[in-house]
PDB file of C-alpha atoms in Angstrom:
ATOM      1  CA  MET A   1       3.953-158.362  14.451  1.00 42.00           C
ATOM      2  CA  PRO A   2       4.009-155.013  16.537  1.00 39.00           C
ATOM      3  CA  LYS A   3       8.635-155.533  17.347  1.00 44.00           C
ATOM      4  CA  VAL A   4       8.530-156.360  13.502  1.00 39.00           C
ATOM      5  CA  CYS A   5       6.842-153.942  12.688  1.00 42.00           C
ATOM      6  CA  CYS A   6       8.928-150.949  14.513  1.00 40.00           C
ATOM      7  CA  CYS A   7      13.036-153.123  12.702  1.00 41.00           C
ATOM      8  CA  LEU A   8      11.408-152.475   9.954  1.00 42.00           C
ATOM      9  CA  SER A   9      11.347-148.369  10.804  1.00 48.00           C
ATOM     10  CA  SER A  10      13.821-148.705  12.100  1.00 45.00           C
ATOM     11  CA  SER A  11      15.595-149.833   9.583  1.00 48.00           C
ATOM     12  CA  GLN A  12      13.938-147.781   7.186  1.00 51.00           C
ATOM     13  CA  ALA A  13      15.391-144.758   9.109  1.00 44.00           C
ATOM     14  CA  ILE A  14      18.964-145.864   9.540  1.00 41.00           C
ATOM     15  CA  ARG A  15      18.702-146.161   5.976  1.00 47.00           C
ATOM     16  CA  SER A  16      17.606-142.645   5.403  1.00 45.00           C
ATOM     17  CA  SER A  17      20.051-141.446   7.922  1.00 41.00           C
ATOM     18  CA  LEU A  18      22.933-143.054   5.895  1.00 43.00           C
ATOM     19  CA  MET A  19      21.914-141.970   2.197  1.00 49.00           C
ATOM     20  CA  ALA A  20      21.112-138.563   3.620  1.00 55.00           C
ATOM     21  CA  GLY A  21      25.197-138.051   5.027  1.00 87.00           C
ATOM     22  CA  LYS A  22      25.779-138.929   1.684  1.00 95.00           C
ATOM     23  CA  PRO A  23      27.463-136.379  -0.724  1.00 97.00           C
ATOM     24  CA  LYS A  24      24.091-134.756  -3.821  1.00 97.00           C
ATOM     25  CA  LEU A  25      25.816-133.607  -6.594  1.00 98.00           C
ATOM     26  CA  TYR A  26      23.392-131.134  -9.018  1.00 97.00           C
ATOM     27  CA  TYR A  27      24.204-131.429 -12.759  1.00 96.00           C
ATOM     28  CA  PHE A  28      24.002-132.076 -15.871  1.00 93.00           C
ATOM     29  CA  ASN A  29      24.100-136.006 -16.938  1.00 95.00           C
ATOM     30  CA  GLY A  30      28.065-135.553 -17.655  1.00 94.00           C
ATOM     31  CA  ARG A  31      31.366-134.274 -17.529  1.00 94.00           C
ATOM     32  CA  GLY A  32      31.225-130.543 -17.609  1.00 93.00           C
ATOM     33  CA  ARG A  33      32.819-129.694 -14.073  1.00 93.00           C
ATOM     34  CA  MET A  34      31.298-132.131 -12.025  1.00 97.00           C
ATOM     35  CA  GLU A  35      33.474-134.617 -13.203  1.00 97.00           C
ATOM     36  CA  SER A  36      37.064-133.932 -10.856  1.00 97.00           C
ATOM     37  CA  VAL A  37      34.364-133.315  -7.553  1.00 98.00           C
ATOM     38  CA  ARG A  38      33.338-136.973  -9.265  1.00 98.00           C
ATOM     39  CA  TRP A  39      36.610-138.578  -9.449  1.00 98.00           C
ATOM     40  CA  LEU A  40      37.560-137.052  -6.156  1.00 98.00           C
ATOM     41  CA  LEU A  41      35.338-138.515  -3.843  1.00 98.00           C
ATOM     42  CA  ALA A  42      35.425-142.332  -6.084  1.00 98.00           C
ATOM     43  CA  ALA A  43      39.226-141.465  -4.588  1.00 98.00           C
ATOM     44  CA  ALA A  44      38.060-141.022  -1.536  1.00 98.00           C
ATOM     45  CA  GLY A  45      36.022-143.612  -1.009  1.00 97.00           C
ATOM     46  CA  ILE A  46      33.171-141.912  -1.012  1.00 97.00           C
ATOM     47  CA  GLU A  47      29.888-142.893  -1.400  1.00 97.00           C
ATOM     48  CA  PHE A  48      27.926-140.023  -3.339  1.00 97.00           C
ATOM     49  CA  VAL A  49      23.890-138.767  -5.320  1.00 97.00           C
ATOM     50  CA  GLU A  50      23.270-137.294  -7.942  1.00 97.00           C
ATOM     51  CA  GLU A  51      21.008-135.696  -8.813  1.00 96.00           C
ATOM     52  CA  PHE A  52      20.846-134.456 -12.869  1.00 96.00           C
ATOM     53  CA  LEU A  53      19.794-131.391 -14.443  1.00 95.00           C
ATOM     54  CA  GLU A  54      17.167-131.618 -16.857  1.00 94.00           C
ATOM     55  CA  THR A  55      14.985-129.810 -17.125  1.00 93.00           C
ATOM     56  CA  ARG A  56      14.524-125.034 -16.964  1.00 93.00           C
ATOM     57  CA  GLU A  57      12.250-125.638 -13.701  1.00 94.00           C
ATOM     58  CA  GLN A  58      14.593-127.846 -11.322  1.00 94.00           C
ATOM     59  CA  TYR A  59      17.290-125.546 -12.978  1.00 92.00           C
ATOM     60  CA  GLU A  60      14.540-121.959 -11.298  1.00 94.00           C
ATOM     61  CA  LYS A  61      13.988-123.987  -8.050  1.00 94.00           C
ATOM     62  CA  LEU A  62      16.961-123.934  -7.340  1.00 95.00           C
ATOM     63  CA  LEU A  63      17.653-120.730  -7.656  1.00 93.00           C
ATOM     64  CA  GLN A  64      14.226-119.756  -6.117  1.00 92.00           C
ATOM     65  CA  ASP A  65      15.766-122.269  -3.386  1.00 92.00           C
ATOM     66  CA  GLY A  66      18.807-120.181  -3.059  1.00 92.00           C
ATOM     67  CA  ALA A  67      20.608-123.220  -2.985  1.00 94.00           C
ATOM     68  CA  LEU A  68      23.122-121.534  -5.878  1.00 92.00           C
ATOM     69  CA  LEU A  69      24.962-117.804  -4.837  1.00 92.00           C
ATOM     70  CA  PHE A  70      26.506-117.550  -7.813  1.00 93.00           C
ATOM     71  CA  GLN A  71      23.399-118.726  -9.706  1.00 89.00           C
ATOM     72  CA  GLN A  72      25.552-121.796 -11.641  1.00 91.00           C
ATOM     73  CA  VAL A  73      26.342-125.567 -10.587  1.00 95.00           C
ATOM     74  CA  PRO A  74      27.812-127.724  -9.976  1.00 96.00           C
ATOM     75  CA  MET A  75      26.408-127.521  -6.851  1.00 96.00           C
ATOM     76  CA  VAL A  76      26.723-129.873  -4.494  1.00 97.00           C
ATOM     77  CA  GLU A  77      25.073-130.905  -0.536  1.00 97.00           C
ATOM     78  CA  ILE A  78      27.797-131.595   1.475  1.00 96.00           C
ATOM     79  CA  ASP A  79      27.697-131.756   5.652  1.00 96.00           C
ATOM     80  CA  GLY A  80      24.890-129.107   5.445  1.00 94.00           C
ATOM     81  CA  MET A  81      26.322-126.422   3.312  1.00 95.00           C
ATOM     82  CA  LYS A  82      25.145-125.808  -0.035  1.00 96.00           C
ATOM     83  CA  MET A  83      28.790-125.719  -2.049  1.00 97.00           C
ATOM     84  CA  VAL A  84      28.977-123.894  -5.318  1.00 96.00           C
ATOM     85  CA  GLN A  85      32.432-123.034  -6.751  1.00 96.00           C
ATOM     86  CA  THR A  86      34.166-126.438  -8.296  1.00 96.00           C
ATOM     87  CA  ARG A  87      37.539-124.890  -6.792  1.00 95.00           C
ATOM     88  CA  ALA A  88      35.727-124.518  -3.531  1.00 97.00           C
ATOM     89  CA  ILE A  89      33.930-127.266  -3.984  1.00 98.00           C
ATOM     90  CA  LEU A  90      37.408-129.537  -4.795  1.00 98.00           C
ATOM     91  CA  GLY A  91      39.737-128.213  -2.037  1.00 97.00           C
ATOM     92  CA  TYR A  92      36.847-129.060   0.752  1.00 98.00           C
ATOM     93  CA  ILE A  93      36.491-132.701  -0.072  1.00 98.00           C
ATOM     94  CA  ALA A  94      40.718-132.815  -0.941  1.00 98.00           C
ATOM     95  CA  ALA A  95      41.194-131.079   2.868  1.00 97.00           C
ATOM     96  CA  LYS A  96      38.261-133.041   4.533  1.00 97.00           C
ATOM     97  CA  HIS A  97      39.549-136.950   3.308  1.00 97.00           C
ATOM     98  CA  ASN A  98      43.367-136.028   4.185  1.00 97.00           C
ATOM     99  CA  LEU A  99      44.065-135.905  -0.110  1.00 98.00           C
ATOM    100  CA  TYR A 100      45.394-132.274   0.257  1.00 98.00           C
ATOM    101  CA  GLY A 101      49.123-132.578   1.729  1.00 96.00           C
ATOM    102  CA  LYS A 102      50.390-132.532   5.252  1.00 96.00           C
ATOM    103  CA  ASN A 103      51.675-129.214   5.268  1.00 97.00           C
ATOM    104  CA  LEU A 104      51.375-125.591   3.762  1.00 97.00           C
ATOM    105  CA  LYS A 105      53.882-126.543   1.576  1.00 97.00           C
ATOM    106  CA  GLU A 106      52.805-129.826   0.251  1.00 98.00           C
ATOM    107  CA  ARG A 107      48.799-127.859  -0.183  1.00 97.00           C
ATOM    108  CA  ALA A 108      51.230-125.667  -2.264  1.00 98.00           C
ATOM    109  CA  LEU A 109      52.699-127.931  -4.178  1.00 98.00           C
ATOM    110  CA  ILE A 110      49.036-129.768  -5.173  1.00 98.00           C
ATOM    111  CA  ASP A 111      47.655-126.517  -6.198  1.00 97.00           C
ATOM    112  CA  MET A 112      49.951-125.167  -8.680  1.00 97.00           C
ATOM    113  CA  TYR A 113      50.004-128.921  -9.960  1.00 97.00           C
ATOM    114  CA  VAL A 114      45.912-129.427  -9.846  1.00 97.00           C
ATOM    115  CA  GLU A 115      46.490-125.456 -11.531  1.00 95.00           C
ATOM    116  CA  GLY A 116      48.604-126.946 -14.937  1.00 94.00           C
ATOM    117  CA  THR A 117      45.866-129.935 -15.239  1.00 95.00           C
ATOM    118  CA  ARG A 118      42.814-127.743 -14.937  1.00 94.00           C
ATOM    119  CA  ASP A 119      44.145-125.699 -17.719  1.00 93.00           C
ATOM    120  CA  LEU A 120      45.111-129.240 -19.963  1.00 94.00           C
ATOM    121  CA  MET A 121      41.380-130.277 -18.955  1.00 95.00           C
ATOM    122  CA  ASP A 122      39.943-126.753 -20.058  1.00 94.00           C
ATOM    123  CA  LEU A 123      41.472-127.280 -23.691  1.00 93.00           C
ATOM    124  CA  ILE A 124      38.966-130.763 -23.604  1.00 93.00           C
ATOM    125  CA  ARG A 125      36.573-129.302 -21.883  1.00 90.00           C
ATOM    126  CA  VAL A 126      35.274-126.885 -24.772  1.00 90.00           C
ATOM    127  CA  HIS A 127      36.219-129.662 -27.508  1.00 91.00           C
ATOM    128  CA  HIS A 128      32.608-130.437 -28.791  1.00 87.00           C
ATOM    129  CA  LYS A 129      31.081-127.279 -28.954  1.00 87.00           C
ATOM    130  CA  PHE A 130      33.049-126.385 -32.469  1.00 89.00           C
ATOM    131  CA  SER A 131      33.520-127.122 -35.882  1.00 90.00           C
ATOM    132  CA  PRO A 132      35.051-130.283 -37.174  1.00 91.00           C
ATOM    133  CA  GLU A 133      37.357-127.077 -38.949  1.00 94.00           C
ATOM    134  CA  GLU A 134      37.938-125.631 -35.296  1.00 94.00           C
ATOM    135  CA  GLN A 135      37.968-129.537 -33.784  1.00 92.00           C
ATOM    136  CA  GLU A 136      41.310-130.365 -35.697  1.00 93.00           C
ATOM    137  CA  LYS A 137      42.712-126.672 -34.414  1.00 95.00           C
ATOM    138  CA  ASN A 138      42.074-127.757 -31.152  1.00 93.00           C
ATOM    139  CA  LEU A 139      43.212-130.806 -31.549  1.00 94.00           C
ATOM    140  CA  ALA A 140      46.346-130.361 -31.820  1.00 95.00           C
ATOM    141  CA  LEU A 141      47.069-128.220 -29.714  1.00 95.00           C
ATOM    142  CA  ILE A 142      46.013-130.450 -26.643  1.00 95.00           C
ATOM    143  CA  ASN A 143      48.452-132.413 -28.833  1.00 96.00           C
ATOM    144  CA  GLU A 144      51.080-129.397 -28.356  1.00 96.00           C
ATOM    145  CA  ARG A 145      50.103-127.794 -25.397  1.00 96.00           C
ATOM    146  CA  ALA A 146      50.155-131.563 -23.242  1.00 96.00           C
ATOM    147  CA  THR A 147      53.753-132.821 -25.518  1.00 97.00           C
ATOM    148  CA  ALA A 148      55.316-129.495 -25.327  1.00 97.00           C
ATOM    149  CA  ARG A 149      54.232-128.034 -21.819  1.00 96.00           C
ATOM    150  CA  TYR A 150      52.697-129.882 -19.175  1.00 97.00           C
ATOM    151  CA  PHE A 151      53.216-133.790 -19.355  1.00 97.00           C
ATOM    152  CA  PRO A 152      57.196-132.750 -18.960  1.00 97.00           C
ATOM    153  CA  VAL A 153      57.187-130.663 -15.901  1.00 97.00           C
ATOM    154  CA  TYR A 154      54.393-133.584 -14.612  1.00 98.00           C
ATOM    155  CA  GLU A 155      57.051-136.792 -15.487  1.00 98.00           C
ATOM    156  CA  LYS A 156      60.155-134.045 -14.363  1.00 98.00           C
ATOM    157  CA  VAL A 157      58.685-133.925 -10.891  1.00 98.00           C
ATOM    158  CA  LEU A 158      57.972-137.220 -10.091  1.00 98.00           C
ATOM    159  CA  LYS A 159      61.774-137.431 -11.132  1.00 97.00           C
ATOM    160  CA  ASP A 160      62.849-135.743  -9.293  1.00 96.00           C
ATOM    161  CA  HIS A 161      59.860-136.495  -5.910  1.00 94.00           C
ATOM    162  CA  GLY A 162      60.898-139.616  -6.555  1.00 93.00           C
ATOM    163  CA  THR A 163      58.054-141.341  -4.191  1.00 91.00           C
ATOM    164  CA  GLU A 164      55.054-143.142  -6.253  1.00 95.00           C
ATOM    165  CA  PHE A 165      53.487-139.674  -5.980  1.00 98.00           C
ATOM    166  CA  LEU A 166      53.317-136.464  -7.411  1.00 98.00           C
ATOM    167  CA  VAL A 167      53.376-134.862  -3.825  1.00 98.00           C
ATOM    168  CA  GLY A 168      54.434-135.974  -0.201  1.00 96.00           C
ATOM    169  CA  ASN A 169      54.434-139.976   0.318  1.00 95.00           C
ATOM    170  CA  GLN A 170      50.467-140.672  -0.406  1.00 96.00           C
ATOM    171  CA  LEU A 171      47.362-140.194  -3.253  1.00 98.00           C
ATOM    172  CA  THR A 172      46.976-136.827  -2.912  1.00 98.00           C
ATOM    173  CA  TRP A 173      44.382-134.431  -5.244  1.00 98.00           C
ATOM    174  CA  ALA A 174      47.210-133.497  -7.093  1.00 98.00           C
ATOM    175  CA  ASP A 175      47.753-137.071  -8.776  1.00 98.00           C
ATOM    176  CA  VAL A 176      43.752-137.436  -9.063  1.00 98.00           C
ATOM    177  CA  GLN A 177      43.471-134.850 -11.207  1.00 97.00           C
ATOM    178  CA  LEU A 178      46.263-135.539 -13.591  1.00 98.00           C
ATOM    179  CA  ILE A 179      44.890-139.182 -13.340  1.00 98.00           C
ATOM    180  CA  GLU A 180      41.676-138.080 -14.643  1.00 98.00           C
ATOM    181  CA  ALA A 181      43.670-135.415 -17.477  1.00 97.00           C
ATOM    182  CA  ILE A 182      45.378-138.243 -19.177  1.00 98.00           C
ATOM    183  CA  LEU A 183      43.181-140.342 -19.712  1.00 97.00           C
ATOM    184  CA  MET A 184      40.882-137.131 -20.693  1.00 96.00           C
ATOM    185  CA  VAL A 185      43.673-136.266 -23.021  1.00 96.00           C
ATOM    186  CA  GLU A 186      44.543-140.183 -24.271  1.00 97.00           C
ATOM    187  CA  GLU A 187      40.347-139.896 -24.953  1.00 96.00           C
ATOM    188  CA  LYS A 188      41.936-137.567 -28.066  1.00 94.00           C
ATOM    189  CA  VAL A 189      45.472-139.040 -28.586  1.00 94.00           C
ATOM    190  CA  SER A 190      46.006-142.318 -28.121  1.00 95.00           C
ATOM    191  CA  THR A 191      49.452-142.468 -28.125  1.00 96.00           C
ATOM    192  CA  ILE A 192      50.269-139.168 -25.610  1.00 97.00           C
ATOM    193  CA  LEU A 193      52.252-141.834 -22.755  1.00 97.00           C
ATOM    194  CA  SER A 194      54.469-143.048 -25.386  1.00 97.00           C
ATOM    195  CA  LYS A 195      57.778-140.146 -24.527  1.00 97.00           C
ATOM    196  CA  PHE A 196      56.869-140.024 -21.071  1.00 98.00           C
ATOM    197  CA  PRO A 197      57.720-143.558 -19.090  1.00 98.00           C
ATOM    198  CA  LEU A 198      57.069-142.448 -15.736  1.00 98.00           C
ATOM    199  CA  LEU A 199      53.987-141.138 -16.187  1.00 98.00           C
ATOM    200  CA  GLN A 200      52.958-144.525 -17.551  1.00 98.00           C
ATOM    201  CA  ASP A 201      54.469-146.107 -14.637  1.00 98.00           C
ATOM    202  CA  PHE A 202      52.139-143.738 -12.716  1.00 98.00           C
ATOM    203  CA  LYS A 203      48.687-144.276 -15.148  1.00 98.00           C
ATOM    204  CA  THR A 204      49.260-148.075 -14.755  1.00 98.00           C
ATOM    205  CA  ARG A 205      49.377-147.196 -10.790  1.00 97.00           C
ATOM    206  CA  ILE A 206      47.133-145.145 -10.483  1.00 98.00           C
ATOM    207  CA  CYS A 207      45.008-146.824 -11.677  1.00 98.00           C
ATOM    208  CA  ASN A 208      45.155-150.215 -10.434  1.00 98.00           C
ATOM    209  CA  ILE A 209      44.557-147.958  -6.738  1.00 98.00           C
ATOM    210  CA  PRO A 210      41.144-149.992  -5.313  1.00 98.00           C
ATOM    211  CA  THR A 211      38.830-147.521  -5.187  1.00 98.00           C
ATOM    212  CA  ILE A 212      39.979-145.855  -8.630  1.00 98.00           C
ATOM    213  CA  LYS A 213      40.079-149.300 -10.670  1.00 98.00           C
ATOM    214  CA  LYS A 214      36.570-149.424  -8.783  1.00 98.00           C
ATOM    215  CA  PHE A 215      35.334-146.248 -10.778  1.00 98.00           C
ATOM    216  CA  LEU A 216      37.017-147.331 -13.815  1.00 98.00           C
ATOM    217  CA  GLN A 217      34.555-149.968 -14.407  1.00 97.00           C
ATOM    218  CA  PRO A 218      31.758-149.931 -16.895  1.00 95.00           C
ATOM    219  CA  GLY A 219      28.888-148.547 -14.521  1.00 95.00           C
ATOM    220  CA  SER A 220      30.604-146.642 -12.688  1.00 97.00           C
ATOM    221  CA  GLN A 221      29.095-143.156 -11.785  1.00 97.00           C
ATOM    222  CA  ARG A 222      31.660-141.974 -13.997  1.00 96.00           C
ATOM    223  CA  LYS A 223      30.548-140.573 -17.212  1.00 96.00           C
ATOM    224  CA  PRO A 224      31.753-140.049 -20.827  1.00 94.00           C
ATOM    225  CA  PRO A 225      32.851-137.711 -22.823  1.00 91.00           C
ATOM    226  CA  PRO A 226      29.793-134.941 -23.794  1.00 90.00           C
ATOM    227  CA  ASP A 227      27.942-135.628 -27.208  1.00 88.00           C
ATOM    228  CA  GLU A 228      25.324-133.662 -29.133  1.00 88.00           C
ATOM    229  CA  SER A 229      22.048-135.055 -26.306  1.00 89.00           C
ATOM    230  CA  TYR A 230      24.601-133.502 -23.486  1.00 89.00           C
ATOM    231  CA  VAL A 231      24.609-130.585 -25.006  1.00 87.00           C
ATOM    232  CA  VAL A 232      21.108-130.570 -26.082  1.00 91.00           C
ATOM    233  CA  THR A 233      20.023-130.638 -22.432  1.00 92.00           C
ATOM    234  CA  ALA A 234      22.618-128.292 -21.406  1.00 90.00           C
ATOM    235  CA  ASN A 235      20.758-125.720 -23.672  1.00 90.00           C
ATOM    236  CA  ARG A 236      17.702-126.692 -22.447  1.00 93.00           C
ATOM    237  CA  VAL A 237      18.659-126.416 -18.809  1.00 92.00           C
ATOM    238  CA  PHE A 238      19.611-122.602 -19.279  1.00 90.00           C
ATOM    239  CA  ASN A 239      17.780-121.321 -22.077  1.00 84.00           C
ATOM    240  CA  ARG A 240      19.881-120.988 -24.909  1.00 81.00           C
ATOM    241  CA  LYS A 241      18.652-120.938 -27.468  1.00 70.00           C
TER     242      LYS A 241
END
């Protein structure tokens, strides 16, 4: 019997160690700026755990513990660090998991493409905050920016580059963020890719990469678009009126 107890204790220690080694994400139970972090970790095949902020007290404890460098979330515990600032978090994950190109030039291209998709995604992230009339105007702006400014660029990049990916010959952060952006826009305008055949093919290819396909399945840690509950929770945590 003592040997059995020892084995159980050892197994529990191993499980605890494995859990401790997983990135831990601190944010609301919703998309926001953390969703791109979830996407990138999932694409890299990295399991992660989440602590959802639901109360003001949780947020204040993080502040008191000095976990939020600029008093903001997202915050990710990873490799002994408490990382804040979404761009820094994403860059670290991309570099660590070989999703950030093979040289400085490829990284520069990835950065440019990522910043472009982020600009487009920011229009969608604030959509739920608007009145119905403002949403109608913002939807028209999303459609115009996607079809006239951003998607033509990525269509041309795919054509000129001549490979399955935006940069180099393997999946990078740029591909992951573009597919996230495409799916976000399609939730608002389902036919948005109708004039972009290369992006249609890109979407099919990237969505069938095993790690991404898994993330797109029901029950994954991917979050739905923000709703009223998400807004109420964020207001409560940040003590907004």
